[in-house]
């Protein structure tokens, strides 16, 4: 029996096939989009600290991944026999197929999203929290864009699977590509010719979608973007004069209370291991305090308790004369904390810039989110802070284009853009190559001269004793010494003297 090429080719212009192809495209795209949205909700719920949400999401994913799609299709399509009122929707094969496939696919896509969410560094979320972004803001501006970019290839692959699974909806009489083919070859028995045409339409859909996905991936891949230096005539600077930028370079903050920040009897434990054992520290306005000590002494844990990145087991943190954190009664979920966190800037050891945003967008993100001013004024502030740290020319670049020292200077500008009352530095130079350390320390030294209130955890002894009004020496979770640099250098404390000499 010869293959009928003429008939096979004629099917490429068959009206019923093209109509069925449009149905498959419509159904598969809707299932994919609904699956992505609902799947993301499931992924977030599964990671929730609320057990009812995490358990419920896990149960949903387990059940619908275990249930064959064919069974689900038949069940939903015949549901009006049990609940007649559902016939308003489910009498339509398209709606029944859409609902069944979306319910099933959401379970699979949720796990894809969870992989994307788990790949986002914890520091990204902490940076958003330190900038005062709420949970929804962190997800919308930081987590979701990065997670989607990571999950995009796998999500594209899942769409291909959905396209092929649409062939199953023929069991509920939805006229899709395979059903059209079946009807034709039962009439003329030209099975091979008809199935070749069926294959052509499926391959066509997947191929076009593949091209679109490749284009989208390239658009979202910031590593492919290499914008150059900002020029004075750049459109980014339109309507902004250098004079207006220079006017916004100074940092001022409202001063309330006797102290900018007070830490009272701070305790922090991880299980049975007590890291902080009753730390007290009062920080005056405009004071620069450096915290030094051996590794494991609790320096970083202490500074992270001051802005809620680590929960207190016991103790109180007052900010601008008001309660900010206290034991378990005022936490990072409390109104007092959320309303005041914008007054505390944070510069991390590992920069924690947002890789999917330009340098200017990184610095503008928090002022825009909190609506500190108009978009234009926020842009002026952001450029002014970048100019202050010597990074204005790099405003259009992405973090991956900068050196470690440059990234840390941008991180400082990002903190400054919120006009914080207190800035915390968590070992800002420890992740840098030795030759890049000086450029960051120079910026911090200039900020100290301007009278900013700063608490700096550092291993740079010369820097600490040069710029600080006070130096705090910690060891084994205690404050061993807390005095001016001059007095500490005269101290007879043998442990302190040995530490200073070795560093």
XYZ file of C-alpha atoms in Angstrom, residues 11-474:
464
model
C -4.435 18.105 5.198
C -1.995 20.970 5.843
C -4.676 23.362 4.613
C -7.591 21.524 6.172
C -9.982 23.978 7.870
C -10.943 21.586 10.666
C -7.295 20.945 11.554
C -6.493 24.663 11.759
C -9.593 25.316 13.855
C -8.596 22.485 16.194
C -5.047 23.884 16.311
C -6.384 27.236 17.523
C -8.406 25.387 20.165
C -5.264 23.560 21.356
C -3.292 26.814 21.481
C -6.040 28.569 23.434
C -6.485 25.652 25.847
C -2.755 25.048 26.407
C -1.922 28.739 26.950
C -4.771 29.182 29.439
C -3.783 26.004 31.312
C -0.134 27.140 31.360
C -0.913 30.642 32.637
C -3.396 29.433 35.252
C -0.953 26.715 36.291
C 1.862 29.248 36.693
C -0.264 31.584 38.824
C -1.959 28.933 40.974
C 1.250 26.907 41.133
C 3.118 29.898 42.534
C 0.483 30.320 45.233
C 0.862 26.630 46.092
C 4.656 26.917 46.190
C 4.507 29.894 48.561
C 1.929 28.096 50.716
C 4.111 25.006 50.918
C 6.982 27.131 52.232
C 4.739 29.018 54.657
C 5.501 28.938 58.371
C 1.773 28.356 58.953
C 1.295 24.590 59.133
C -2.273 24.637 57.842
C -1.067 26.280 54.620
C 2.047 24.151 54.156
C 0.219 20.904 54.932
C -2.732 21.831 52.738
C -0.460 22.689 49.813
C 1.542 19.491 50.233
C -1.669 17.453 50.292
C -2.934 19.135 47.118
C 0.332 18.554 45.256
C 0.500 14.924 46.386
C -3.085 14.183 45.362
C -3.172 15.801 41.915
C 0.264 14.503 40.939
C -0.925 11.016 41.850
C -4.251 11.240 39.996
C -4.139 10.381 36.244
C -5.287 13.303 34.120
C -7.606 11.051 32.119
C -9.498 10.077 35.285
C -9.745 13.724 36.341
C -11.069 14.768 32.924
C -13.815 12.157 32.949
C -14.733 12.911 36.567
C -15.059 16.682 36.099
C -16.941 16.366 32.800
C -19.474 14.007 34.417
C -19.743 15.950 37.675
C -23.101 17.540 36.626
C -24.657 14.080 36.995
C -24.038 14.374 40.749
C -24.333 18.181 41.065
C -26.725 19.341 38.307
C -26.090 23.005 39.107
C -22.477 22.621 37.903
C -23.748 21.944 34.380
C -23.830 25.694 33.745
C -20.030 25.546 33.405
C -19.027 21.933 33.061
C -21.380 21.105 30.209
C -18.776 22.737 27.968
C -15.994 20.280 27.059
C -13.557 23.206 26.781
C -14.281 24.499 30.307
C -14.172 20.991 31.768
C -10.876 20.281 30.041
C -9.430 23.618 31.106
C -10.412 23.099 34.745
C -9.115 19.519 34.917
C -5.804 20.303 33.223
C -5.247 23.483 35.274
C -5.873 21.629 38.552
C -3.449 18.899 37.523
C -0.733 21.126 36.076
C -0.738 23.500 39.052
C 0.568 20.637 41.196
C 3.515 20.014 38.850
C 4.272 23.688 38.239
C 4.202 24.358 41.998
C 7.257 22.148 42.390
C 8.984 23.980 39.524
C 8.308 27.273 41.286
C 9.513 25.862 44.589
C 12.817 25.010 42.953
C 13.046 28.582 41.653
C 12.172 30.032 45.057
C 14.715 27.840 46.838
C 17.431 29.053 44.492
C 16.975 32.695 45.554
C 19.706 33.531 48.035
C 18.514 34.277 51.562
C 20.483 37.515 51.410
C 18.155 38.847 48.698
C 15.159 38.509 51.004
C 17.100 39.958 53.944
C 18.125 42.956 51.836
C 14.481 43.604 51.001
C 13.503 43.272 54.643
C 16.291 45.628 55.718
C 14.948 48.200 53.242
C 11.542 48.009 54.906
C 9.757 46.078 52.167
C 6.802 44.012 53.332
C 6.381 40.345 52.428
C 4.295 41.095 49.346
C 6.755 43.761 48.211
C 9.711 41.410 48.585
C 7.923 38.745 46.582
C 6.749 41.129 43.841
C 9.920 43.171 43.378
C 12.718 40.776 44.322
C 11.764 37.106 44.560
C 9.224 36.516 41.789
C 11.210 38.170 38.943
C 14.324 36.165 39.828
C 12.472 32.904 40.502
C 10.586 33.138 37.204
C 13.805 33.782 35.311
C 15.380 30.689 36.874
C 12.277 28.531 36.322
C 11.552 29.796 32.802
C 13.288 26.967 30.841
C 11.500 24.323 32.907
C 8.190 26.176 32.622
C 8.685 26.246 28.854
C 9.251 22.508 28.873
C 6.067 22.081 30.917
C 4.116 23.975 28.253
C 5.264 21.436 25.658
C 3.936 18.697 27.938
C 0.605 20.535 28.249
C 0.286 20.807 24.462
C 0.716 17.054 24.112
C -1.665 16.354 26.998
C -4.438 18.266 25.227
C -4.858 15.135 23.079
C -6.502 13.508 26.119
C -9.445 15.939 26.094
C -10.779 14.096 23.085
C -12.313 11.636 25.605
C -14.782 14.366 26.597
C -15.524 15.193 22.937
C -13.548 18.410 22.683
C -12.611 18.869 19.046
C -8.820 19.115 19.231
C -6.152 18.027 16.747
C -6.101 14.291 17.504
C -9.911 13.989 17.467
C -10.059 15.642 14.027
C -7.458 13.153 12.801
C -9.370 10.197 14.237
C -12.569 11.269 12.536
C -10.790 11.564 9.195
C -8.965 8.220 9.189
C -12.108 6.342 10.301
C -13.686 7.609 7.073
C -10.873 6.913 4.594
C -8.570 4.528 6.538
C -5.501 6.606 5.578
C -4.097 6.349 9.085
C -0.422 7.112 8.386
C -1.148 10.122 6.198
C -3.584 11.572 8.723
C -1.315 10.998 11.724
C 1.535 12.699 9.845
C -0.659 15.770 9.557
C -1.561 15.505 13.261
C 2.148 15.381 14.102
C 2.791 18.432 11.886
C 0.300 20.608 13.782
C 1.658 19.610 17.195
C 5.262 20.198 16.060
C 4.252 23.573 14.601
C 2.764 24.740 17.912
C 5.779 23.601 19.925
C 8.263 25.118 17.445
C 6.622 28.553 17.414
C 6.370 28.495 21.197
C 10.049 27.495 21.408
C 11.033 30.540 19.359
C 8.968 32.801 21.618
C 10.521 31.266 24.745
C 14.052 31.722 23.395
C 13.268 35.370 22.695
C 11.811 35.845 26.176
C 14.782 34.149 27.852
C 17.184 36.444 26.040
C 15.124 39.468 27.065
C 15.172 38.397 30.729
C 18.833 37.353 30.815
C 20.599 40.367 32.347
C 23.990 38.676 31.880
C 23.603 39.413 28.171
C 23.085 43.108 28.866
C 26.237 45.224 28.986
C 25.240 48.899 29.161
C 28.168 51.308 29.271
C 28.992 54.293 31.442
C 26.462 57.039 32.047
C 27.248 60.126 29.982
C 26.238 63.653 30.950
C 23.987 63.911 27.858
C 22.352 60.550 28.527
C 18.508 60.512 28.357
C 18.556 59.101 31.895
C 19.699 62.538 33.073
C 17.064 64.429 31.110
C 15.415 67.161 33.185
C 18.015 66.649 35.906
C 20.903 69.063 36.336
C 24.178 68.322 38.060
C 23.338 71.151 40.436
C 20.148 69.448 41.574
C 22.021 66.179 42.126
C 24.731 67.899 44.142
C 22.113 69.547 46.367
C 20.845 66.128 47.399
C 24.243 64.665 48.299
C 24.065 65.592 51.962
C 22.444 63.100 54.327
C 20.267 64.412 57.123
C 17.977 62.556 59.481
C 15.531 63.641 62.140
C 16.892 63.181 65.648
C 14.578 62.006 68.409
C 15.459 60.858 71.903
C 18.733 60.972 73.790
C 20.149 58.059 71.797
C 19.812 57.102 68.163
C 19.724 53.448 69.204
C 19.698 51.548 72.502
C 20.348 47.836 72.919
C 19.387 46.601 76.376
C 20.219 43.145 77.757
C 20.290 41.430 74.348
C 20.202 37.614 74.462
C 20.244 35.286 71.473
C 20.443 31.510 71.390
C 20.370 28.854 68.691
C 18.984 25.821 70.451
C 21.146 25.221 73.503
C 23.962 27.394 72.167
C 23.830 30.884 73.681
C 25.513 33.340 71.306
C 24.703 36.675 72.974
C 24.710 36.763 76.762
C 23.278 40.116 77.790
C 24.682 42.836 75.503
C 24.100 46.513 76.318
C 24.974 49.350 73.960
C 23.827 52.976 73.748
C 24.581 54.796 70.496
C 24.593 58.604 70.535
C 23.576 60.699 67.556
C 26.416 61.094 65.075
C 28.513 58.479 66.875
C 30.590 55.910 64.997
C 31.015 52.625 66.853
C 33.166 49.770 65.601
C 32.599 46.269 66.952
C 35.644 44.011 66.905
C 36.421 40.577 68.242
C 37.466 37.067 67.234
C 35.363 34.936 64.903
C 32.438 33.373 66.760
C 32.284 36.124 69.370
C 28.741 37.100 68.310
C 29.494 40.360 66.451
C 27.441 39.633 63.349
C 24.609 38.051 65.329
C 24.443 41.146 67.529
C 24.259 43.622 64.655
C 21.590 41.491 62.952
C 19.440 41.565 66.100
C 19.465 45.363 65.957
C 17.337 45.438 62.775
C 15.302 42.283 63.269
C 17.156 39.972 60.886
C 17.719 37.741 63.918
C 14.904 37.353 66.432
C 15.626 38.260 70.035
C 15.254 35.638 72.730
C 15.352 38.371 75.339
C 16.142 42.077 75.434
C 15.032 45.407 74.036
C 16.075 47.576 71.120
C 14.919 51.203 71.170
C 15.210 53.315 68.043
C 14.936 57.113 67.987
C 13.666 56.985 71.569
C 10.835 54.538 70.734
C 10.448 50.769 71.281
C 11.599 48.957 68.144
C 12.131 45.319 69.202
C 11.438 43.676 72.547
C 11.668 40.012 73.543
C 8.816 38.264 71.716
C 6.259 41.045 72.313
C 7.605 43.463 69.658
C 8.985 41.477 66.727
C 9.607 41.975 63.024
C 5.880 41.364 62.514
C 4.856 44.218 64.843
C 3.551 47.614 63.762
C 6.274 49.403 65.742
C 8.967 47.524 63.855
C 7.442 47.928 60.390
C 6.941 51.667 60.825
C 10.520 52.277 61.999
C 12.687 49.850 60.007
C 13.142 52.478 57.277
C 15.244 54.474 59.769
C 17.860 51.700 59.943
C 20.158 51.213 56.954
C 22.031 47.960 56.446
C 25.134 47.191 54.390
C 25.790 43.466 54.096
C 29.030 41.548 53.925
C 28.084 40.026 50.561
C 26.474 43.208 49.075
C 23.094 41.547 48.341
C 22.379 43.763 45.349
C 19.403 42.722 43.242
C 20.942 41.152 40.110
C 17.885 41.667 37.883
C 17.909 45.445 38.368
C 20.303 48.139 37.191
C 22.450 50.020 39.683
C 20.093 53.006 39.607
C 17.054 50.730 40.030
C 18.740 49.063 43.013
C 19.183 52.420 44.743
C 15.734 53.725 43.764
C 13.801 50.584 44.715
C 13.154 51.347 48.399
C 12.423 55.104 48.016
C 9.972 54.274 45.222
C 8.348 51.483 47.220
C 7.895 53.723 50.276
C 6.925 56.690 48.066
C 9.361 58.975 49.841
C 8.972 61.508 47.054
C 7.995 61.827 43.414
C 9.659 59.413 40.952
C 11.805 62.249 39.605
C 12.905 63.351 43.071
C 13.693 59.744 44.009
C 15.811 59.458 40.868
C 17.701 62.628 41.848
C 18.313 61.235 45.346
C 19.497 57.903 43.932
C 21.909 59.566 41.513
C 23.137 61.867 44.284
C 23.892 58.913 46.542
C 25.670 57.133 43.690
C 27.695 60.289 43.084
C 28.540 60.447 46.786
C 30.121 56.977 46.621
C 31.712 57.600 43.212
C 29.384 55.332 41.240
C 27.090 57.693 39.307
C 28.721 56.872 35.963
C 27.789 53.202 36.464
C 24.066 53.899 37.033
C 22.927 52.036 33.896
C 25.003 48.919 34.547
C 23.958 45.700 36.283
C 25.642 44.298 39.413
C 27.394 41.523 37.452
C 29.354 44.185 35.556
C 30.924 45.644 38.705
C 33.844 44.621 40.886
C 33.240 43.636 44.501
C 34.362 47.029 45.758
C 32.054 48.799 43.342
C 29.127 46.601 44.336
C 29.707 47.382 47.999
C 29.765 51.109 47.271
C 26.437 50.739 45.466
C 25.099 48.855 48.491
C 26.117 51.817 50.663
C 24.353 54.211 48.263
C 21.245 52.021 48.418
C 21.197 52.286 52.208
C 21.851 56.043 52.126
C 18.991 56.706 49.681
C 16.497 56.026 52.473
C 18.092 58.748 54.654
C 18.439 56.342 57.595
C 19.060 57.566 61.136
C 21.424 54.668 61.841
C 23.476 52.617 59.387
C 24.683 49.123 60.246
C 27.718 47.661 58.466
C 28.221 43.903 58.745
C 31.890 43.327 57.917
C 31.613 45.399 54.715
C 35.105 44.521 53.451
C 35.516 40.859 54.416
C 34.243 39.585 51.028
C 36.576 41.863 49.060
C 40.014 41.324 47.602
C 42.672 43.253 49.575
C 43.172 45.822 46.810
C 39.439 46.683 46.838
C 39.148 47.166 50.598
C 40.529 50.691 50.657
C 37.947 52.123 48.242
C 35.082 50.964 50.479
C 36.751 52.084 53.702
C 37.360 55.507 52.181
C 33.626 55.926 51.516
C 32.736 54.882 55.072
C 35.371 57.257 56.453
C 33.833 60.146 54.497
C 30.399 59.270 55.892
C 31.854 59.299 59.403
C 33.191 62.803 58.815
C 29.708 63.920 57.787
C 28.369 62.863 61.176
C 26.316 59.824 60.265
C 25.409 57.467 63.087
C 27.073 54.152 62.252
C 27.712 50.770 63.855
C 30.405 48.821 62.041
C 31.389 45.197 62.531
C 34.884 44.945 61.122
C 38.196 43.082 61.149
C 40.055 46.167 59.918
C 41.765 47.244 63.157
C 43.556 50.323 61.795
C 40.329 51.580 60.250
C 38.283 50.890 63.388
C 40.650 52.793 65.658
C 41.005 55.649 63.168
C 37.365 56.526 62.404
C 35.482 55.361 65.505
C 34.321 57.411 68.455
C 34.084 54.161 70.380
C 35.347 50.626 69.856
C 33.495 47.657 71.331
C 35.454 44.430 71.869
C 33.300 41.282 72.042
